[in-house]
Short mmCIF file of C-alpha atoms in Angstrom, two decimals:
data_model
loop_
_atom_site.label_atom_id
_atom_site.label_comp_id
_atom_site.label_asym_id
_atom_site.label_seq_id
_atom_site.Cartn_x
_atom_site.Cartn_y
_atom_site.Cartn_z
CA UNK B 1 361.57 24.43 -82.94
CA UNK B 2 360.50 23.84 -79.32
CA UNK B 3 359.23 26.75 -77.30
CA UNK B 4 361.73 27.41 -74.44
CA UNK B 5 358.95 28.70 -72.23
CA UNK B 6 356.93 25.52 -72.67
CA UNK B 7 360.03 23.45 -72.14
CA UNK B 8 360.69 25.22 -68.85
CA UNK B 9 357.13 24.63 -67.75
CA UNK B 10 357.31 20.94 -68.66
CA UNK B 11 360.57 20.63 -66.74
CA UNK B 12 359.00 22.15 -63.64
CA UNK B 13 355.92 20.01 -63.97
CA UNK B 14 357.99 16.82 -64.25
CA UNK B 15 359.90 17.84 -61.13
CA UNK B 16 356.64 18.54 -59.33
CA UNK B 17 355.20 15.15 -60.27
CA UNK B 18 358.29 13.49 -58.92
CA UNK B 19 357.79 15.32 -55.58
CA UNK B 20 354.14 16.41 -55.48
CA UNK B 21 353.83 17.18 -51.79
CA UNK B 22 356.71 19.09 -50.16
CA UNK B 23 356.79 18.80 -46.40
CA UNK B 24 356.24 21.63 -43.99
CA UNK B 25 359.94 21.62 -43.19
CA UNK B 26 360.89 21.95 -46.87
CA UNK B 27 358.50 24.81 -47.48
CA UNK B 28 359.53 26.68 -44.37
CA UNK B 29 363.22 26.25 -45.21
CA UNK B 30 362.65 27.60 -48.72
CA UNK B 31 360.94 30.67 -47.28
CA UNK B 32 363.72 31.20 -44.80
CA UNK B 33 366.30 31.03 -47.58
CA UNK B 34 364.32 33.53 -49.62
CA UNK B 35 364.21 35.93 -46.63
CA UNK B 36 367.97 35.73 -46.13
CA UNK B 37 368.57 36.46 -49.85
CA UNK B 38 366.22 39.47 -49.80
CA UNK B 39 368.02 40.98 -46.81
CA UNK B 40 371.44 40.27 -48.34
CA UNK B 41 370.44 42.00 -51.60
CA UNK B 42 368.45 44.90 -50.17
CA UNK B 43 371.07 47.56 -51.01
CA UNK B 44 371.43 46.18 -54.55
CA UNK B 45 367.66 46.23 -55.03
CA UNK B 46 367.47 49.84 -53.88
CA UNK B 47 370.21 50.83 -56.31
CA UNK B 48 368.71 48.82 -59.17
CA UNK B 49 365.25 50.37 -58.77
CA UNK B 50 366.80 53.83 -58.65
CA UNK B 51 368.57 53.01 -61.90
CA UNK B 52 365.44 51.73 -63.57
CA UNK B 53 363.35 54.76 -62.55
CA UNK B 54 365.98 57.42 -63.02
CA UNK B 55 365.35 58.36 -59.37
CA UNK B 56 363.53 56.31 -56.82
CA UNK B 57 363.69 56.93 -53.13
CA UNK B 58 365.42 54.02 -51.34
CA UNK B 59 362.76 54.41 -48.67
CA UNK B 60 360.04 53.77 -51.24
CA UNK B 61 361.81 50.53 -52.06
CA UNK B 62 362.50 49.47 -48.47
CA UNK B 63 359.04 50.34 -47.18
CA UNK B 64 356.89 49.29 -50.11
CA UNK B 65 358.92 46.54 -51.79
CA UNK B 66 361.18 44.87 -49.22
CA UNK B 67 359.34 45.26 -45.92
CA UNK B 68 356.08 43.66 -47.05
CA UNK B 69 357.98 40.62 -48.31
CA UNK B 70 359.96 40.14 -45.10
CA UNK B 71 356.79 40.55 -42.98
CA UNK B 72 354.84 38.15 -45.21
CA UNK B 73 357.51 35.45 -44.96
CA UNK B 74 357.47 35.70 -41.17
CA UNK B 75 353.71 35.60 -40.94
CA UNK B 76 353.47 32.71 -43.42
CA UNK B 77 356.06 30.58 -41.64
CA UNK B 78 354.33 31.07 -38.27
CA UNK B 79 350.99 29.87 -39.61
CA UNK B 80 351.94 27.44 -42.35
CA UNK B 81 351.69 24.21 -40.36
CA UNK B 82 348.11 24.99 -39.37
CA UNK B 83 347.18 25.94 -42.93
CA UNK B 84 348.61 22.67 -44.27
CA UNK B 85 346.75 20.46 -41.80
CA UNK B 86 343.67 18.68 -43.18
CA UNK B 87 340.48 20.35 -41.91
CA UNK B 88 337.78 18.21 -40.32
CA UNK B 89 334.27 18.49 -41.69
CA UNK B 90 330.94 16.96 -40.66
CA UNK B 91 329.60 14.25 -43.00
CA UNK B 92 326.01 14.70 -41.75
CA UNK B 93 323.35 12.13 -41.04
CA UNK B 94 323.02 10.98 -44.66
CA UNK B 95 326.68 9.90 -44.87
CA UNK B 96 327.04 8.56 -41.33
CA UNK B 97 329.13 6.62 -40.36
CA UNK B 98 332.09 8.21 -42.12
CA UNK B 99 334.87 10.68 -41.62
CA UNK B 100 335.24 13.75 -43.80
CA UNK B 101 338.42 15.77 -44.23
CA UNK B 102 339.59 18.46 -46.65
CA UNK B 103 343.23 18.08 -47.66
CA UNK B 104 345.19 20.99 -49.15
CA UNK B 105 347.40 19.91 -52.05
CA UNK B 106 349.76 22.00 -54.21
CA UNK B 107 348.41 22.86 -57.65
CA UNK B 108 351.68 22.29 -59.51
CA UNK B 109 353.29 25.11 -61.51
CA UNK B 110 352.17 28.70 -60.97
CA UNK B 111 352.83 31.49 -63.46
CA UNK B 112 353.41 34.99 -62.00
CA UNK B 113 353.31 38.03 -64.26
CA UNK B 114 355.03 40.96 -62.56
CA UNK B 115 354.45 44.70 -63.25
CA UNK B 116 357.07 47.50 -63.07
CA UNK B 117 355.64 49.64 -60.31
CA UNK B 118 356.64 47.40 -57.37
CA UNK B 119 358.72 44.78 -59.16
CA UNK B 120 360.14 43.21 -55.98
CA UNK B 121 357.00 43.02 -53.86
CA UNK B 122 354.75 41.96 -56.75
CA UNK B 123 357.23 39.24 -57.76
CA UNK B 124 358.19 37.93 -54.32
CA UNK B 125 354.81 38.36 -52.63
CA UNK B 126 352.91 35.92 -54.91
CA UNK B 127 356.02 33.68 -54.94
CA UNK B 128 355.88 33.42 -51.13
CA UNK B 129 352.32 32.21 -51.35
CA UNK B 130 353.09 29.79 -54.19
CA UNK B 131 356.00 28.25 -52.25
CA UNK B 132 353.98 28.07 -49.03
CA UNK B 133 351.32 26.10 -50.87
CA UNK B 134 354.01 23.67 -52.16
CA UNK B 135 354.10 24.82 -55.80
CA UNK B 136 356.84 25.53 -58.36
CA UNK B 137 356.79 28.91 -60.06
CA UNK B 138 357.79 30.80 -63.21
CA UNK B 139 358.08 34.57 -62.99
CA UNK B 140 357.65 36.83 -66.00
CA UNK B 141 359.40 40.10 -65.00
CA UNK B 142 358.71 43.49 -66.52
CA UNK B 143 360.81 44.75 -69.42
CA UNK B 144 360.73 48.23 -67.81
CA UNK B 145 362.94 47.20 -64.86
CA UNK B 146 366.01 45.44 -66.34
CA UNK B 147 368.40 46.39 -63.53
CA UNK B 148 365.98 45.14 -60.87
CA UNK B 149 365.39 41.97 -62.88
CA UNK B 150 369.14 41.19 -62.89
CA UNK B 151 369.22 41.40 -59.07
CA UNK B 152 366.05 39.33 -58.70
CA UNK B 153 367.47 36.70 -61.07
CA UNK B 154 370.67 36.43 -59.03
CA UNK B 155 368.77 36.47 -55.73
CA UNK B 156 366.41 33.66 -56.74
CA UNK B 157 369.18 31.57 -58.31
CA UNK B 158 370.94 31.62 -54.94
CA UNK B 159 367.92 29.97 -53.30
CA UNK B 160 366.28 27.77 -55.95
CA UNK B 161 366.99 25.65 -58.99
CA UNK B 162 365.21 26.52 -62.23
CA UNK B 163 363.02 23.46 -61.68
CA UNK B 164 361.76 25.20 -58.53
CA UNK B 165 361.65 28.87 -59.48
CA UNK B 166 362.41 30.15 -63.01
CA UNK B 167 362.75 33.75 -64.26
CA UNK B 168 361.55 34.90 -67.67
CA UNK B 169 362.20 38.29 -69.26
CA UNK B 170 361.02 39.94 -72.47
CA UNK B 171 358.52 42.36 -73.97
CA UNK B 172 354.86 42.06 -74.89
CA UNK B 173 355.34 39.12 -77.25
CA UNK B 174 356.98 37.08 -74.49
CA UNK B 175 354.25 38.13 -72.04
CA UNK B 176 351.59 36.98 -74.51
CA UNK B 177 353.24 33.57 -74.92
CA UNK B 178 353.75 33.28 -71.18
CA UNK B 179 350.05 33.93 -70.46
CA UNK B 180 349.05 31.28 -72.95
CA UNK B 181 351.06 28.50 -71.25
CA UNK B 182 349.09 25.68 -69.57
CA UNK B 183 349.90 26.66 -66.01
CA UNK B 184 348.05 25.20 -63.06
CA UNK B 185 347.35 28.75 -61.97
CA UNK B 186 348.22 32.15 -63.45
CA UNK B 187 348.76 35.25 -61.32
CA UNK B 188 348.69 38.64 -63.11
CA UNK B 189 349.16 42.15 -61.72
CA UNK B 190 348.60 45.00 -64.17
CA UNK B 191 346.05 47.04 -66.04
CA UNK B 192 342.46 46.04 -66.62
CA UNK B 193 342.96 46.12 -70.42
CA UNK B 194 345.91 43.71 -70.34
CA UNK B 195 344.14 41.65 -67.66
CA UNK B 196 341.33 40.91 -70.19
CA UNK B 197 343.95 39.63 -72.71
CA UNK B 198 345.62 37.48 -70.03
CA UNK B 199 342.33 35.96 -69.01
CA UNK B 200 341.41 35.22 -72.63
CA UNK B 201 344.77 33.52 -73.21
CA UNK B 202 344.47 31.47 -70.01
CA UNK B 203 340.96 30.34 -70.94
CA UNK B 204 342.33 28.28 -73.82
CA UNK B 205 343.71 25.82 -71.22
CA UNK B 206 340.99 26.52 -68.58
CA UNK B 207 343.86 27.86 -66.43
CA UNK B 208 342.44 29.48 -63.31
CA UNK B 209 343.57 33.08 -62.87
CA UNK B 210 344.08 35.60 -60.13
CA UNK B 211 343.91 39.11 -61.60
CA UNK B 212 345.10 42.08 -59.53
CA UNK B 213 344.13 45.04 -61.64
CA UNK B 214 343.26 48.56 -60.50
CA UNK B 215 340.68 51.05 -61.62
CA UNK B 216 339.80 54.48 -60.29
CA UNK B 217 339.94 54.27 -56.49
CA UNK B 218 337.99 57.11 -54.90
CA UNK B 219 338.83 59.05 -51.74
CA UNK B 220 335.67 60.40 -50.19
CA UNK B 221 336.15 63.29 -47.76
CA UNK B 222 333.08 63.49 -45.54
CA UNK B 223 331.79 66.86 -44.26
CA UNK B 224 332.76 66.13 -40.68
CA UNK B 225 336.53 65.71 -41.20
CA UNK B 226 339.06 68.56 -41.04
CA UNK B 227 340.71 69.07 -44.40
CA UNK B 228 344.21 69.11 -42.97
CA UNK B 229 343.59 65.70 -41.33
CA UNK B 230 342.24 64.17 -44.59
CA UNK B 231 345.08 65.57 -46.70
CA UNK B 232 347.72 64.37 -44.28
CA UNK B 233 346.35 60.78 -44.62
CA UNK B 234 345.85 60.77 -48.41
CA UNK B 235 349.07 62.60 -49.38
CA UNK B 236 351.29 59.61 -48.62
CA UNK B 237 349.19 57.28 -50.70
CA UNK B 238 349.31 59.65 -53.67
CA UNK B 239 352.97 60.52 -53.41
CA UNK B 240 354.45 57.11 -52.64
CA UNK B 241 356.21 55.93 -55.80
CA UNK B 242 354.92 59.15 -57.46
CA UNK B 243 351.39 57.75 -57.38
CA UNK B 244 352.31 54.75 -59.53
CA UNK B 245 350.32 52.36 -57.38
CA UNK B 246 347.24 50.35 -58.26
CA UNK B 247 345.59 51.35 -54.95
CA UNK B 248 346.61 55.01 -54.99
CA UNK B 249 343.73 57.50 -54.50
CA UNK B 250 342.65 58.20 -58.08
CA UNK B 251 340.26 61.08 -57.42
CA UNK B 252 338.88 63.00 -54.43
CA UNK B 253 335.25 63.71 -53.64
CA UNK B 254 334.90 66.66 -51.28
CA UNK B 255 332.08 68.96 -50.11
CA UNK B 256 331.40 71.75 -52.58
CA UNK B 257 333.05 75.03 -51.66
CA UNK B 258 336.14 73.41 -50.10
CA UNK B 259 338.18 73.13 -53.31
CA UNK B 260 340.29 76.30 -52.72
CA UNK B 261 340.96 75.34 -49.13
CA UNK B 262 341.88 71.82 -50.17
CA UNK B 263 344.40 73.06 -52.79
CA UNK B 264 346.07 75.43 -50.33
CA UNK B 265 346.31 72.78 -47.58
CA UNK B 266 347.57 70.19 -50.11
CA UNK B 267 350.38 72.51 -51.21
CA UNK B 268 351.37 73.21 -47.59
CA UNK B 269 351.35 69.49 -46.72
CA UNK B 270 353.46 68.62 -49.80
CA UNK B 271 356.03 71.30 -48.84
CA UNK B 272 356.33 69.79 -45.36
CA UNK B 273 356.89 66.29 -46.69
CA UNK B 274 359.10 67.29 -49.64
CA UNK B 275 360.74 70.60 -48.67
CA UNK B 276 362.91 70.69 -51.83
CA UNK B 277 359.95 70.00 -54.13
CA UNK B 278 360.89 67.97 -57.20
CA UNK B 279 364.55 68.05 -56.08
CA UNK B 280 363.67 66.11 -52.92
CA UNK B 281 365.48 62.78 -52.86
CA UNK B 282 362.36 61.21 -51.31
CA UNK B 283 360.16 61.90 -54.36
CA UNK B 284 360.33 59.26 -57.08
CA UNK B 285 360.41 59.82 -60.84
CA UNK B 286 357.87 58.57 -63.35
CA UNK B 287 359.22 55.19 -64.48
CA UNK B 288 359.74 55.96 -68.19
CA UNK B 289 359.56 58.64 -70.82
CA UNK B 290 356.51 56.99 -72.33
CA UNK B 291 354.52 57.06 -69.06
CA UNK B 292 355.72 60.63 -68.38
CA UNK B 293 354.45 61.76 -71.79
CA UNK B 294 351.13 60.03 -71.15
CA UNK B 295 350.67 61.97 -67.90
CA UNK B 296 351.84 65.34 -69.23
CA UNK B 297 349.62 64.84 -72.27
CA UNK B 298 346.66 64.35 -69.91
CA UNK B 299 347.65 67.53 -68.09
CA UNK B 300 347.64 69.47 -71.41
CA UNK B 301 344.31 67.93 -72.30
CA UNK B 302 342.84 68.89 -68.95
CA UNK B 303 343.87 72.55 -69.45
CA UNK B 304 342.40 72.49 -73.00
CA UNK B 305 339.16 71.12 -71.53
CA UNK B 306 338.91 74.11 -69.18
CA UNK B 307 340.03 72.45 -65.94
CA UNK B 308 341.96 74.38 -63.35
CA UNK B 309 345.39 72.78 -62.91
CA UNK B 310 347.11 73.38 -59.54
CA UNK B 311 350.62 72.00 -59.01
CA UNK B 312 351.76 71.04 -55.55
CA UNK B 313 355.04 72.97 -56.00
CA UNK B 314 357.06 74.97 -58.52
CA UNK B 315 358.84 74.02 -60.66
CA UNK B 316 356.22 71.33 -61.24
CA UNK B 317 358.00 69.22 -63.84
CA UNK B 318 361.42 68.14 -65.07
CA UNK B 319 361.01 66.77 -68.57
CA UNK B 320 364.62 65.51 -68.90
CA UNK B 321 364.40 63.42 -65.71
CA UNK B 322 360.67 62.62 -66.19
CA UNK B 323 359.83 64.00 -62.72
CA UNK B 324 356.33 65.32 -62.20
CA UNK B 325 354.91 66.99 -59.07
CA UNK B 326 351.39 66.14 -57.94
CA UNK B 327 348.82 68.22 -59.82
CA UNK B 328 345.28 68.88 -58.60
CA UNK B 329 342.72 69.02 -61.40
CA UNK B 330 339.54 70.94 -60.67
CA UNK B 331 336.56 71.23 -62.98
CA UNK B 332 337.34 68.39 -65.38
CA UNK B 333 334.65 67.36 -67.87
CA UNK B 334 333.51 63.76 -67.41
CA UNK B 335 334.76 62.78 -70.87
CA UNK B 336 338.33 63.79 -70.10
CA UNK B 337 340.85 60.90 -70.33
CA UNK B 338 341.83 61.54 -66.69
CA UNK B 339 338.25 60.84 -65.64
CA UNK B 340 337.86 57.72 -67.78
CA UNK B 341 341.15 55.86 -67.23
CA UNK B 342 343.19 54.84 -64.22
CA UNK B 343 345.73 57.60 -63.71
CA UNK B 344 348.69 55.70 -62.25
CA UNK B 345 350.68 58.82 -61.53
CA UNK B 346 350.69 62.07 -59.55
CA UNK B 347 347.48 63.64 -60.98
CA UNK B 348 344.53 64.04 -58.62
CA UNK B 349 341.11 65.26 -59.84
CA UNK B 350 338.84 67.06 -57.35
CA UNK B 351 335.10 66.46 -57.63
CA UNK B 352 332.68 68.55 -55.56
CA UNK B 353 329.49 67.11 -54.11
CA UNK B 354 326.45 68.69 -52.40
CA UNK B 355 325.36 65.72 -50.29
CA UNK B 356 326.67 62.35 -49.18
CA UNK B 357 323.88 60.71 -51.21
CA UNK B 358 325.30 62.39 -54.31
CA UNK B 359 328.88 61.35 -53.55
CA UNK B 360 327.93 57.68 -52.94
CA UNK B 361 325.80 57.63 -56.13
CA UNK B 362 328.82 58.92 -58.06
CA UNK B 363 331.02 56.06 -56.81
CA UNK B 364 328.35 53.40 -57.37
CA UNK B 365 327.69 54.55 -60.93
CA UNK B 366 331.26 53.67 -61.94
CA UNK B 367 333.15 50.36 -62.25
CA UNK B 368 333.97 48.86 -58.87
CA UNK B 369 337.49 49.94 -57.83
CA UNK B 370 340.32 48.07 -56.19
CA UNK B 371 340.21 50.39 -53.19
CA UNK B 372 337.87 52.87 -51.59
CA UNK B 373 339.05 55.49 -49.06
CA UNK B 374 336.88 57.33 -46.58
CA UNK B 375 337.96 60.25 -44.48
CA UNK B 376 335.44 60.54 -41.66
CA UNK B 377 335.30 60.22 -37.89
CA UNK B 378 331.49 59.82 -37.93
CA UNK B 379 330.59 56.21 -37.09
CA UNK B 380 327.26 56.41 -38.96
CA UNK B 381 329.00 57.68 -42.12
CA UNK B 382 331.63 54.96 -41.85
CA UNK B 383 328.94 52.24 -41.47
CA UNK B 384 327.00 53.58 -44.44
CA UNK B 385 329.95 53.69 -46.83
CA UNK B 386 331.08 50.19 -45.80
CA UNK B 387 327.58 48.92 -46.50
CA UNK B 388 326.83 50.73 -49.78
CA UNK B 389 330.18 50.82 -51.65
CA UNK B 390 331.63 47.74 -53.43
CA UNK B 391 335.39 47.74 -53.72
CA UNK B 392 338.22 45.28 -53.48
CA UNK B 393 339.24 46.71 -50.15
CA UNK B 394 338.75 49.79 -48.02
CA UNK B 395 340.64 52.00 -45.60
CA UNK B 396 339.04 54.59 -43.30
CA UNK B 397 341.12 57.59 -42.40
CA UNK B 398 344.13 56.19 -44.25
CA UNK B 399 345.29 55.18 -47.76
CA UNK B 400 347.19 52.22 -49.25
CA UNK B 401 348.07 50.69 -45.86
CA UNK B 402 345.23 48.11 -46.12
CA UNK B 403 347.46 46.25 -48.57
CA UNK B 404 350.02 45.71 -45.80
CA UNK B 405 347.66 43.60 -43.69
CA UNK B 406 349.15 40.05 -43.62
CA UNK B 407 346.09 38.47 -41.94
CA UNK B 408 343.56 39.63 -44.48
CA UNK B 409 342.81 38.94 -48.17
CA UNK B 410 343.71 41.40 -50.94
CA UNK B 411 341.98 41.37 -54.31
CA UNK B 412 339.76 43.22 -56.68
CA UNK B 413 336.13 42.97 -57.77
CA UNK B 414 334.85 43.03 -61.32
CA UNK B 415 337.08 45.21 -63.57
CA UNK B 416 339.49 45.77 -60.68
CA UNK B 417 340.34 42.06 -60.48
CA UNK B 418 339.34 38.64 -59.28
CA UNK B 419 340.62 36.25 -56.68
CA UNK B 420 342.59 36.88 -53.49
CA UNK B 421 346.04 36.52 -52.12
CA UNK B 422 347.88 37.46 -48.89
CA UNK B 423 347.59 35.36 -45.75
CA UNK B 424 345.45 32.27 -45.47
CA UNK B 425 343.30 33.26 -48.47
CA UNK B 426 346.40 33.25 -50.67
CA UNK B 427 347.35 29.82 -49.44
CA UNK B 428 343.84 28.57 -50.30
CA UNK B 429 343.97 30.20 -53.74
CA UNK B 430 347.13 28.36 -54.71
CA UNK B 431 346.09 25.03 -53.18
CA UNK B 432 343.60 22.42 -54.24
CA UNK B 433 341.10 21.78 -51.42
CA UNK B 434 340.47 18.05 -51.93
CA UNK B 435 337.56 16.47 -50.12
CA UNK B 436 338.24 12.96 -48.78
CA UNK B 437 335.32 10.86 -47.54
CA UNK B 438 336.40 7.73 -45.63
CA UNK B 439 334.13 4.80 -44.75
CA UNK B 440 334.70 1.57 -42.89
CA UNK B 441 333.16 -1.90 -43.41
CA UNK B 442 329.62 -0.64 -43.36
CA UNK B 443 328.12 2.11 -45.55
CA UNK B 444 324.83 3.92 -45.15
CA UNK B 445 324.77 4.06 -48.97
CA UNK B 446 323.45 0.49 -48.90
CA UNK B 447 320.11 1.82 -47.61
CA UNK B 448 319.39 3.76 -50.83
CA UNK B 449 320.49 1.25 -53.45
CA UNK B 450 318.15 -0.73 -55.75
CA UNK B 451 315.90 -2.60 -55.76
CA UNK B 452 313.83 0.26 -54.44
CA UNK B 453 310.94 -0.47 -52.18
CA UNK B 454 309.20 0.62 -48.99
CA UNK B 455 312.48 0.96 -47.07
CA UNK B 456 313.85 3.53 -49.54
CA UNK B 457 310.51 5.34 -49.64
CA UNK B 458 310.43 5.60 -45.88
CA UNK B 459 314.04 6.77 -45.68
CA UNK B 460 313.50 9.47 -48.37
CA UNK B 461 310.34 10.59 -46.59
CA UNK B 462 312.30 11.03 -43.40
CA UNK B 463 315.20 12.79 -45.07
CA UNK B 464 313.11 15.14 -47.25
CA UNK B 465 311.04 16.48 -44.37
#
């Protein structure tokens, strides 16, 4: 029995081979059509995500799912003609006379595996890049967001045929088959553990992969910064989507002795942003009962391990609606699950340090994260952290907003991912940079062809100096 996923891929590949190089006008028109559809369906997408989560603030959806896509389409369309143009390179003396150009060709069919936490932005964002580079795409949507998937399927069907953009749904078995298809490029956003499986499956066909993973992104509060300032900047990044973000601050490093002051200021700041606590319409639920039980289980384990657990508000949880307030965790042992795994939710460990050297050593001793955050107004401290910490990206005196930069690459490093997308780097990732050397009637290559003699020895002597 033929595999319907493979059949869909072969259909798209045949269509691509029939039209392997879409024009700038065709690509720009496709992106414009996608933008119109997103704007037309924005209310439906907000409603669908609220249904999938149980409660999700429409502003979380508009700001973090819709707005980045609309901005990315505009930025891409403005720059696409320049990106598509062949770039001129210098052939050098050895190849003279000749012209040398790099042409950017579509790869073919791109697979995009979409997570549940931002199912619009993390489906449409990579798709924008794939279409800009002239590719076809198949999207594997998350089984945790069925209502959103239905809107996305309708939205995309209004713009594209299935030979251009196809939507796939299903659970882990479908995801495993999808990742094993012979795509021309595979794009995955999700956990590090699943990323390893995806990369192993893709390796069977030598399919190149872009992995956007996560890890434990630190927020380092330097001694010079007022706590209220630092908390104001990190609170949004930890509370947006209830902390279910791959670049959310995962733990805080702060000067020893400031833990009590931090907790008090954090509670005050949360009350200002969410005056009704868990009942605030602007605070989003944990996506599913399974993820809620994972987080509350970690809270129970933290208490059993002797940590001090400080909720941002009371009541701090609603088990029936799987709503969980941010909880500060102070005094966790290093072997605690919260200290070993990416949290992906509203739990925030506090780790005290005695010196900046100690804080930086703590970060460097752990796997390289997708993001690093520094709260400091000291230029020397900023320069040192930029130099000494490896991370996929960094924000100083802010959190999560570095992802919104259109004209800059986004991607992980080591266990937090590989490859880049966004902006020009994304276009290059999903294009083949093909070098074209062009010669005329005469070629300098004739000077180094057999039979070898004194002319070749003299030329090599000159070139090897």
